[in-house]
Tab-separated table of C-alpha atoms in Angstrom:
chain	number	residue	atom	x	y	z
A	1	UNK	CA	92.048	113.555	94.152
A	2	UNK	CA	91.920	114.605	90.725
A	3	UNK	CA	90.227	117.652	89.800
A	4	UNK	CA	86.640	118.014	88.808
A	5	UNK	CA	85.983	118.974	85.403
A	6	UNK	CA	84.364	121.641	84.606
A	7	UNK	CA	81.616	120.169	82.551
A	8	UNK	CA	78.822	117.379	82.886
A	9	UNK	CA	80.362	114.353	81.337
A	10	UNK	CA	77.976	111.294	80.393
A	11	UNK	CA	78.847	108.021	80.513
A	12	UNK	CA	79.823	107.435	76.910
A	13	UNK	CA	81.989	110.408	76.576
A	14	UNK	CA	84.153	109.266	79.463
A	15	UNK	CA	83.665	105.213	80.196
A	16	UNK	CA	83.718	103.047	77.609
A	17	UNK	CA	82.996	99.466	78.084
A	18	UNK	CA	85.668	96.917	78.541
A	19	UNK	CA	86.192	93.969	75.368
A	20	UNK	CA	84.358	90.918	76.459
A	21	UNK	CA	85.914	87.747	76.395
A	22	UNK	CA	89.250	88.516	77.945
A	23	UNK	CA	91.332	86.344	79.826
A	24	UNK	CA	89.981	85.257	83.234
A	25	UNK	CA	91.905	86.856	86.614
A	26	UNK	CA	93.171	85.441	89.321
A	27	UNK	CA	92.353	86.256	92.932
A	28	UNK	CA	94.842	89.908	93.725
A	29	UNK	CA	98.013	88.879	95.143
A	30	UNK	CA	99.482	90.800	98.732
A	31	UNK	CA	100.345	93.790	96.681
A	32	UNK	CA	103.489	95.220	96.458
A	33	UNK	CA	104.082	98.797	98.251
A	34	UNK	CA	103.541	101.764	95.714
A	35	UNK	CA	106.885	103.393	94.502
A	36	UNK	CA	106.820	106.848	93.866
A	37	UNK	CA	103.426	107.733	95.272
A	38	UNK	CA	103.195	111.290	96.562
A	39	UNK	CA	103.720	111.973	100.034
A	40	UNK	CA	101.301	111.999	102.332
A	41	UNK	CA	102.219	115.100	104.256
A	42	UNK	CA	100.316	116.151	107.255
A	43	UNK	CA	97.682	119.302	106.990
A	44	UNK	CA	98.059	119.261	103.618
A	45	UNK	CA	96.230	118.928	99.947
A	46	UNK	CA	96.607	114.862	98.500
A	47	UNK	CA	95.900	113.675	95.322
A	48	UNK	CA	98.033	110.618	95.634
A	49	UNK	CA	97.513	107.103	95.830
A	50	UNK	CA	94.686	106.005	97.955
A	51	UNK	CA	93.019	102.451	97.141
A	52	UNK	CA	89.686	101.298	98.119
A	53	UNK	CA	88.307	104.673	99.541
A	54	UNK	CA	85.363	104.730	102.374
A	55	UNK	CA	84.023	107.913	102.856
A	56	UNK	CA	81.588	108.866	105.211
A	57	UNK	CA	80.236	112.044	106.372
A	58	UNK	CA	79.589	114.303	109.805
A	59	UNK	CA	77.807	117.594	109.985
A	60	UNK	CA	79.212	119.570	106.700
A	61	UNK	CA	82.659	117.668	106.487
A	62	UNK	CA	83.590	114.722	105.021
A	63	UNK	CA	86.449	112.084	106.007
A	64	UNK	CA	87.932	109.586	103.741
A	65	UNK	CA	90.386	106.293	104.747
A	66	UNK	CA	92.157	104.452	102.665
A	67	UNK	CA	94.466	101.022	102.016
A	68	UNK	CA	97.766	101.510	103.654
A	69	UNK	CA	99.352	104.270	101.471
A	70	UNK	CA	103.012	105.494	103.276
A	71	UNK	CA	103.674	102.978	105.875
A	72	UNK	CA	100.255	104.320	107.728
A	73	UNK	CA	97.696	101.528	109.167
A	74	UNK	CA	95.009	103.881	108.734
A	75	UNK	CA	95.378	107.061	106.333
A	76	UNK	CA	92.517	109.799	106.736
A	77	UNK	CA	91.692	112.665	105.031
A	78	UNK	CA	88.889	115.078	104.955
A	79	UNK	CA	87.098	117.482	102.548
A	80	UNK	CA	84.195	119.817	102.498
A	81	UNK	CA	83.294	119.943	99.056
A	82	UNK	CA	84.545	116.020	98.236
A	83	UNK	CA	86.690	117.275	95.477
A	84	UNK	CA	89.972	119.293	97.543
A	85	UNK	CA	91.103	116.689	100.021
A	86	UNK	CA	93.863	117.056	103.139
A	87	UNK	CA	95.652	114.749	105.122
A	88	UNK	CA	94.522	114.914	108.797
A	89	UNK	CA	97.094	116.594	111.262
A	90	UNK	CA	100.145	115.145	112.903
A	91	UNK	CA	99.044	113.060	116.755
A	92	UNK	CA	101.624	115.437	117.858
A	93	UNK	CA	104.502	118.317	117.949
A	94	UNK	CA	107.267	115.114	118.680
A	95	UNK	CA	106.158	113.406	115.471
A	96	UNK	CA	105.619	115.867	113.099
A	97	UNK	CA	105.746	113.319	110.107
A	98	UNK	CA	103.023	110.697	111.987
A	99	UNK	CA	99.567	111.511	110.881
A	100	UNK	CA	98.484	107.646	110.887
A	101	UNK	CA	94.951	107.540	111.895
A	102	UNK	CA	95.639	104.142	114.172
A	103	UNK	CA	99.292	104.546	115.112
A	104	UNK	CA	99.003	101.003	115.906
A	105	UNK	CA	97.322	97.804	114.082
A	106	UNK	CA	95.830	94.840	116.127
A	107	UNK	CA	98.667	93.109	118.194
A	108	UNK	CA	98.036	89.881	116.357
A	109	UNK	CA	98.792	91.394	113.082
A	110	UNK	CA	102.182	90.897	111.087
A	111	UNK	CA	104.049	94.065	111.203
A	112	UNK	CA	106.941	95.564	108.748
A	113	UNK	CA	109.525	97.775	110.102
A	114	UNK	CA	110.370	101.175	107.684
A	115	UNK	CA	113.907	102.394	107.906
A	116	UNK	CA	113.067	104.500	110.661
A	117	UNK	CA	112.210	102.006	112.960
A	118	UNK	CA	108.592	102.560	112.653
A	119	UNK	CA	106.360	99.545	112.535
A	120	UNK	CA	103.307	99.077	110.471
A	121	UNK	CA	101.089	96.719	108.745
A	122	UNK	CA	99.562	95.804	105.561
A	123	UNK	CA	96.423	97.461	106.122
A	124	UNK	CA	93.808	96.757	103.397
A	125	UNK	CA	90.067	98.652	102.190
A	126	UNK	CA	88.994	99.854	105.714
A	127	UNK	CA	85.200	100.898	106.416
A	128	UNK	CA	84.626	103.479	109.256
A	129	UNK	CA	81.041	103.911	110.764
A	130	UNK	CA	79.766	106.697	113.356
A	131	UNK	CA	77.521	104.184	115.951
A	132	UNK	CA	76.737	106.866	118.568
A	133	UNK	CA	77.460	110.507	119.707
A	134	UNK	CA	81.270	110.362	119.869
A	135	UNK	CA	81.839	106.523	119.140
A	136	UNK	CA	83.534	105.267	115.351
A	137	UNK	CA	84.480	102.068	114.645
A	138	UNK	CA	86.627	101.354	111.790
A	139	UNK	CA	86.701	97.917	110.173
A	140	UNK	CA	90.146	96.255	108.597
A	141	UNK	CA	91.858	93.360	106.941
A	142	UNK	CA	95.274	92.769	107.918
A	143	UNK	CA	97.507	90.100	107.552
A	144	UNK	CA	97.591	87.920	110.721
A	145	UNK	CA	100.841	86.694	112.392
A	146	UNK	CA	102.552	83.428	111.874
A	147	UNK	CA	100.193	82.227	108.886
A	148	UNK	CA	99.797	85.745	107.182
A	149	UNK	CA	96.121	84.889	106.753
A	150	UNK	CA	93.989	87.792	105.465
A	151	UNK	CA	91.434	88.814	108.658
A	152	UNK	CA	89.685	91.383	109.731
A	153	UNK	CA	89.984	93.705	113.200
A	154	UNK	CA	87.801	96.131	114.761
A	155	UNK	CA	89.327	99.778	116.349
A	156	UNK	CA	87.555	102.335	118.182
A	157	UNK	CA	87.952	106.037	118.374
A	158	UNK	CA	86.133	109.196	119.894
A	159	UNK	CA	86.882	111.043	116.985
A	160	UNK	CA	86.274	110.454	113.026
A	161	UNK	CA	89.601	111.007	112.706
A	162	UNK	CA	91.278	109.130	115.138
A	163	UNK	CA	93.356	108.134	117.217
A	164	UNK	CA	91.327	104.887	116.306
A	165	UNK	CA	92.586	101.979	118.827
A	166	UNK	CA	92.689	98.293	118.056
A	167	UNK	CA	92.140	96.572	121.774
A	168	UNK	CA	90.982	93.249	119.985
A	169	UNK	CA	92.968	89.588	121.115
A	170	UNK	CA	92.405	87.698	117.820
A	171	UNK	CA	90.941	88.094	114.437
A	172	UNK	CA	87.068	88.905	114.053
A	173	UNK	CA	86.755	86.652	111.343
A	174	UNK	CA	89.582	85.010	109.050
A	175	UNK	CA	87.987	82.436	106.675
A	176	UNK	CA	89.781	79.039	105.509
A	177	UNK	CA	91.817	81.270	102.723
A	178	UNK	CA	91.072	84.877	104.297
A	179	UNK	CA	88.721	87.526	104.406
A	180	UNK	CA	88.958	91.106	103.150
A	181	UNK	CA	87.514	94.513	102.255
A	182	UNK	CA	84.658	94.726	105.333
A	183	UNK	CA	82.294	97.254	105.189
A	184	UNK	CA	80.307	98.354	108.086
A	185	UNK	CA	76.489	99.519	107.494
A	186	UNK	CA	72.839	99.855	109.367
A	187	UNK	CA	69.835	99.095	107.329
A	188	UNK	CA	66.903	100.065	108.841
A	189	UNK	CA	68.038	99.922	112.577
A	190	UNK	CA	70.486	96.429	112.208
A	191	UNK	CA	74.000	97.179	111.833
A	192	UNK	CA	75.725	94.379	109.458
A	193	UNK	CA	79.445	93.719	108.030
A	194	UNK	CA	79.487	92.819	104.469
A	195	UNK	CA	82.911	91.292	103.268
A	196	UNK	CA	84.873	89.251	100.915
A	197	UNK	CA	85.497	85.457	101.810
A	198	UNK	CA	88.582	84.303	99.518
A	199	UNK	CA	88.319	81.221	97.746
A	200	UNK	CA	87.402	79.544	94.251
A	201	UNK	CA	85.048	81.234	93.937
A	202	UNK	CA	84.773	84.081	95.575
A	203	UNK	CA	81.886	85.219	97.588
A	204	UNK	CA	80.630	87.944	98.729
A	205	UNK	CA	78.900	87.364	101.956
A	206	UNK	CA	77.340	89.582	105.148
A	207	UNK	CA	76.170	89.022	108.987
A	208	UNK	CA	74.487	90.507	111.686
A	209	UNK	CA	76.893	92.444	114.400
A	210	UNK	CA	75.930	93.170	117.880
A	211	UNK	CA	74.860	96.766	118.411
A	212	UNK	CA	78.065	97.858	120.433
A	213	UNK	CA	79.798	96.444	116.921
A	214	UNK	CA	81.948	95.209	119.133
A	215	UNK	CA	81.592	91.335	117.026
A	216	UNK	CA	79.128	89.333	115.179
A	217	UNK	CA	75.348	89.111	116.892
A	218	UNK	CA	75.105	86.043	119.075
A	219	UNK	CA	73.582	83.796	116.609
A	220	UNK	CA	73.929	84.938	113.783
A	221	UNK	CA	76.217	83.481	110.517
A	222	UNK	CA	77.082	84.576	107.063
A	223	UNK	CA	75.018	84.859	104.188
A	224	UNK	CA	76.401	84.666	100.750
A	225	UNK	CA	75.147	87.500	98.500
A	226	UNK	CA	77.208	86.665	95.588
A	227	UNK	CA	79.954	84.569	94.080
A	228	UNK	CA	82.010	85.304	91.024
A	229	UNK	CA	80.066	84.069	88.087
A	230	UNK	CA	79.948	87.009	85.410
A	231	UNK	CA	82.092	86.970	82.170
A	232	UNK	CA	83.285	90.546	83.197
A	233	UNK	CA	84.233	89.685	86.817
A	234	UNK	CA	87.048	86.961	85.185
A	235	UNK	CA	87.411	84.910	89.063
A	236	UNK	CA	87.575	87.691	91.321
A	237	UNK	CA	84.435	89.402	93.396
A	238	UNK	CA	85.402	92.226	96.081
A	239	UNK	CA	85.057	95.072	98.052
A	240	UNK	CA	80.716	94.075	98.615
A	241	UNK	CA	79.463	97.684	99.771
A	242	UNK	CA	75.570	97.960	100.447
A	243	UNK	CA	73.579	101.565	100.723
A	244	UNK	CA	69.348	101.695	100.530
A	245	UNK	CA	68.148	104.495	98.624
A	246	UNK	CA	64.767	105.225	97.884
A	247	UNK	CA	63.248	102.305	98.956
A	248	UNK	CA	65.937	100.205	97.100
A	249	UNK	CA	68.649	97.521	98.173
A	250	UNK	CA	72.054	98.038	96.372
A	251	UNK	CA	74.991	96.010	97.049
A	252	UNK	CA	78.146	98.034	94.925
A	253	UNK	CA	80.780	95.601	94.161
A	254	UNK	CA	84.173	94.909	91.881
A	255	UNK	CA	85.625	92.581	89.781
A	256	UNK	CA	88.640	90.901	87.819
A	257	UNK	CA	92.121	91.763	88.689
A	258	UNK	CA	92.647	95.046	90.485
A	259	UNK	CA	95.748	95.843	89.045
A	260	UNK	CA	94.339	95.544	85.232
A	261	UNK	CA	92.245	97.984	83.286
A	262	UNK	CA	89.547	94.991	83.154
A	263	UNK	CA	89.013	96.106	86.932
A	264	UNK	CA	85.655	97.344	87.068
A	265	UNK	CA	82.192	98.244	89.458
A	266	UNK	CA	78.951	96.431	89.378
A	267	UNK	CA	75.955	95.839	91.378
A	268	UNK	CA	72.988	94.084	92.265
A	269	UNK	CA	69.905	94.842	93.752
A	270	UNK	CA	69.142	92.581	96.935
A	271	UNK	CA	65.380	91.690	98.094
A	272	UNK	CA	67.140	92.071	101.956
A	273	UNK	CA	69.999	92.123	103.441
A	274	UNK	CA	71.025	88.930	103.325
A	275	UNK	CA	69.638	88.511	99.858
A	276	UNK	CA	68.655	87.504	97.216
A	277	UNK	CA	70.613	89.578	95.019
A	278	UNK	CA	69.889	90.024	91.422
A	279	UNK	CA	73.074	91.278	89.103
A	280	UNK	CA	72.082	94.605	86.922
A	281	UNK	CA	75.161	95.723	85.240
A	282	UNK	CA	78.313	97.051	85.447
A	283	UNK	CA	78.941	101.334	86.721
A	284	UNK	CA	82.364	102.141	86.085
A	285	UNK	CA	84.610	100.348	83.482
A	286	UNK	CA	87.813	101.265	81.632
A	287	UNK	CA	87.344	104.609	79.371
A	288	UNK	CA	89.285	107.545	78.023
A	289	UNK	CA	90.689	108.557	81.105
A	290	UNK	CA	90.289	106.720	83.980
A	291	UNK	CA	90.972	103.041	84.251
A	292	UNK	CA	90.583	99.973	86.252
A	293	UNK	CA	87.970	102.086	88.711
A	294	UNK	CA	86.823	99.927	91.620
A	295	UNK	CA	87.151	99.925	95.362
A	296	UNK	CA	84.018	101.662	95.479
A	297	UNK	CA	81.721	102.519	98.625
A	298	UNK	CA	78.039	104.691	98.093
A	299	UNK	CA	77.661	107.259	100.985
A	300	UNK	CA	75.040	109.947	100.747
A	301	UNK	CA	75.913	113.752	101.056
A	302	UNK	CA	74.956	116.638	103.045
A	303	UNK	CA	71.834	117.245	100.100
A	304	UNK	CA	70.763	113.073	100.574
A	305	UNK	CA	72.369	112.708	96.923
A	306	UNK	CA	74.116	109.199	96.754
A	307	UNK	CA	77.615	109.721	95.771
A	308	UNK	CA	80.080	106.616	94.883
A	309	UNK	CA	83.997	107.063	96.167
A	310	UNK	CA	85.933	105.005	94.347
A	311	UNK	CA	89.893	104.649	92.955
A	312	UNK	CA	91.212	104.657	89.521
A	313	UNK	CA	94.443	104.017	87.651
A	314	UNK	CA	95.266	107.068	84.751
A	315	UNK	CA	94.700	105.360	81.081
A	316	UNK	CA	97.792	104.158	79.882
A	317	UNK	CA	99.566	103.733	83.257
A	318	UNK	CA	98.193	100.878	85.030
A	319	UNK	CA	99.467	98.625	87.627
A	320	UNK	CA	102.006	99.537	90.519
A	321	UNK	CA	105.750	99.562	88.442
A	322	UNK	CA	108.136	97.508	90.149
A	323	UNK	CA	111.448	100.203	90.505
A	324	UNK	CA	112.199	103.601	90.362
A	325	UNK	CA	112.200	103.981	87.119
A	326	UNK	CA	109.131	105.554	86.489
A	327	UNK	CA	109.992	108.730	88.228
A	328	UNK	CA	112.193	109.671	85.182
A	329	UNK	CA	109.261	109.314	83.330
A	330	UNK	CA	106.494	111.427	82.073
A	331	UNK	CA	103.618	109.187	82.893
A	332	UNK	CA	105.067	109.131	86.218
A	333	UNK	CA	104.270	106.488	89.168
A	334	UNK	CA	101.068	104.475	88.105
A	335	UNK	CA	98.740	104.998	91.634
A	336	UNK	CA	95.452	104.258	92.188
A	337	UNK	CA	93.788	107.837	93.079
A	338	UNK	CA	90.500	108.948	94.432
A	339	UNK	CA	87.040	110.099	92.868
A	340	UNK	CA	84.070	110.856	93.591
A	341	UNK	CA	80.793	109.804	91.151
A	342	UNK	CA	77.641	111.380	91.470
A	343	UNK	CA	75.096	108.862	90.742
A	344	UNK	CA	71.232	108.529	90.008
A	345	UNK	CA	68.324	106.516	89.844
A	346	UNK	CA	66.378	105.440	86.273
A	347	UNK	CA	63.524	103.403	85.571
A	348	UNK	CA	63.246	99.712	87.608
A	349	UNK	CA	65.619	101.501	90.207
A	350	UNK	CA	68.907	101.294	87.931
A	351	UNK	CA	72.071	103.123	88.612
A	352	UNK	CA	73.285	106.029	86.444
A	353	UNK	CA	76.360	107.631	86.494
A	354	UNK	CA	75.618	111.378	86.376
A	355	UNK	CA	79.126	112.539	86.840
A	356	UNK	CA	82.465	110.818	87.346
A	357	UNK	CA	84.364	112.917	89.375
């Protein structure tokens, strides 16, 4: 992560927002793996690439997982302060190099082999919840098998940072063009899964799970919160994340192409859970510094403040390069890294962006 700046920055001095009118985008592509990202060494400080953070929070400490960043299913890190971050520890003293929070994907997935011999998969925005005294549950997409269909799994672990396990047979849910970015939540007692259902459009959608979140309540189906329609979202809706705060419903969201500065966050307000949802405005756009921020999912800290985790590309340097190249230069590697936004609450319940990161 990025450090934090030593000043109060408002949203004018540091995000400014993105031309209207621009090009529409297309739904994001499997994306290529990141060259040149930093390596993700275990027990120690990161401030690499990590797209489409979740962070959630136990006692004092926070933990943070990521899109597949190094050939890991699941990478983890953890923080006290949410602005120093470090990799979690090796599993063990035999593999010193493996600190992969779920050493293993589902055993449906499609797997890639690294040089070593290792074998991984295309892990994509994860969502980890704590449902009882020693129980987490962390919530994937991965590429199935066969069809490489986008769906999502469910793993279990003891720990918040793993070993997370993924015992499942089949997919949880895959769609007709595949499902991504899940994100696990309880509102007001009811634990849900909101998630991204591929298509033209796109929609954002959420259901009732059981309360071992072991699948989808007996009887329950999806309901569509929203579907790309805004001229700043181009085609593309993703990574739905809901929180309530102070009495209010938000659903945090992104939009456009992912790997384009006209990536940005939104949200609505939502009447319930499953809806409806009314658009307010956009959070974080394309500014000064940071661009393309999205991947974003609100989690409260240890004072009840809502904070937004989210990833960014540096201005200038956007999009994952497609050769070595840009080592020898002094932009360096384009990555997506982490931040963490401090947000409040204004009149009729709207967002503000107190601080960025």
């Amino acid at each position: 992560m990025a450090r934090r700046t030593g000043r109060l920055l408002t949203c004018g001095a540091l995000l400014a927002l993105v031309v209207a009118g621009q090009p529409a985008a297309t739904a994001r592509p499997e994306r290529p793996a990141p060259v040149g990202s930093d390596a993700f060494t275990p027990a120690q400080p990161y401030r690499g690439d990590f797209p489409d953070p979740t962070v959630w929070r136990v006692g004092g400490r926070f933990y943070a997982a990521a899109t597949t960043v190094s050939a890991l299913n699941l990478p983890v890190l953890t923080s006290t302060d949410l602005r120093t971050w470090t990799t979690r520890p090796a599993n063990d003293s035999a593999t010193p190099w493996l600190n992969d929070a779920m050493p293993a994907p589902a055993s449906w997935a499609r797997t890639q082999v690294t040089s070593g011999g290792r074998a991984w998969a295309a892990t994509w925005a994860p969502s980890v919840l704590r449902i009882s005294t020693g129980t987490f549950v962390a919530a994937y997409s991965v590429p199935r098998a066969g069809d490489g269909r986008r769906c999502i799994s469910l793993a279990r672990s003891a720990a918040p940072m793993g070993p997370y396990v993924d015992a499942t047979t089949g997919p949880q849910t895959c769609g007709p063009a595949g499902v991504i970015d899940p994100q696990l939540f309880v509102d007001r007692g009811q634990m849900w899964m909101a998630y991204k259902m591929e298509g033209a459009p796109d929609r954002l959608l959420v259901r009732k799970m059981n309360k071992y979140a072991t699948g989808f309540a007996v009887g329950s189906r999806n309901h569509t919160l929203l579907t790309a329609s805004a001229s700043w979202e181009g085609t593309v809706v993703e990574n739905p994340a809901m929180i309530r705060h102070r009495k209010r419903l938000y659903l945090i969201y992104s939009g456009h192409g992912y790997g384009t500065a006209k990536y940005a966050t939104g949200y609505a307000v939502c009447r319930t859970v499953t809806g409806p949802c009314v658009r307010r405005t956009r959070l974080l756009v394309t500014g000064r510094y940071l661009a393309g921020p999205g991947g974003a999912t609100p989690f409260l800290d240890v004072g009840g403040q809502l904070r937004l985790a989210y990833h960014a590309w540096p201005v200038g340097n956007v999009g994952y390069p497609s050769s070595t190249s840009c080592l020898t230069t002094t932009k360096g590697c384009a990555q997506r890294r982490l931040y963490v936004a401090t947000l409040g609450v204004g009149k009729r319940g709207n967002l503000l962006v107190r601080r960025y990161f």
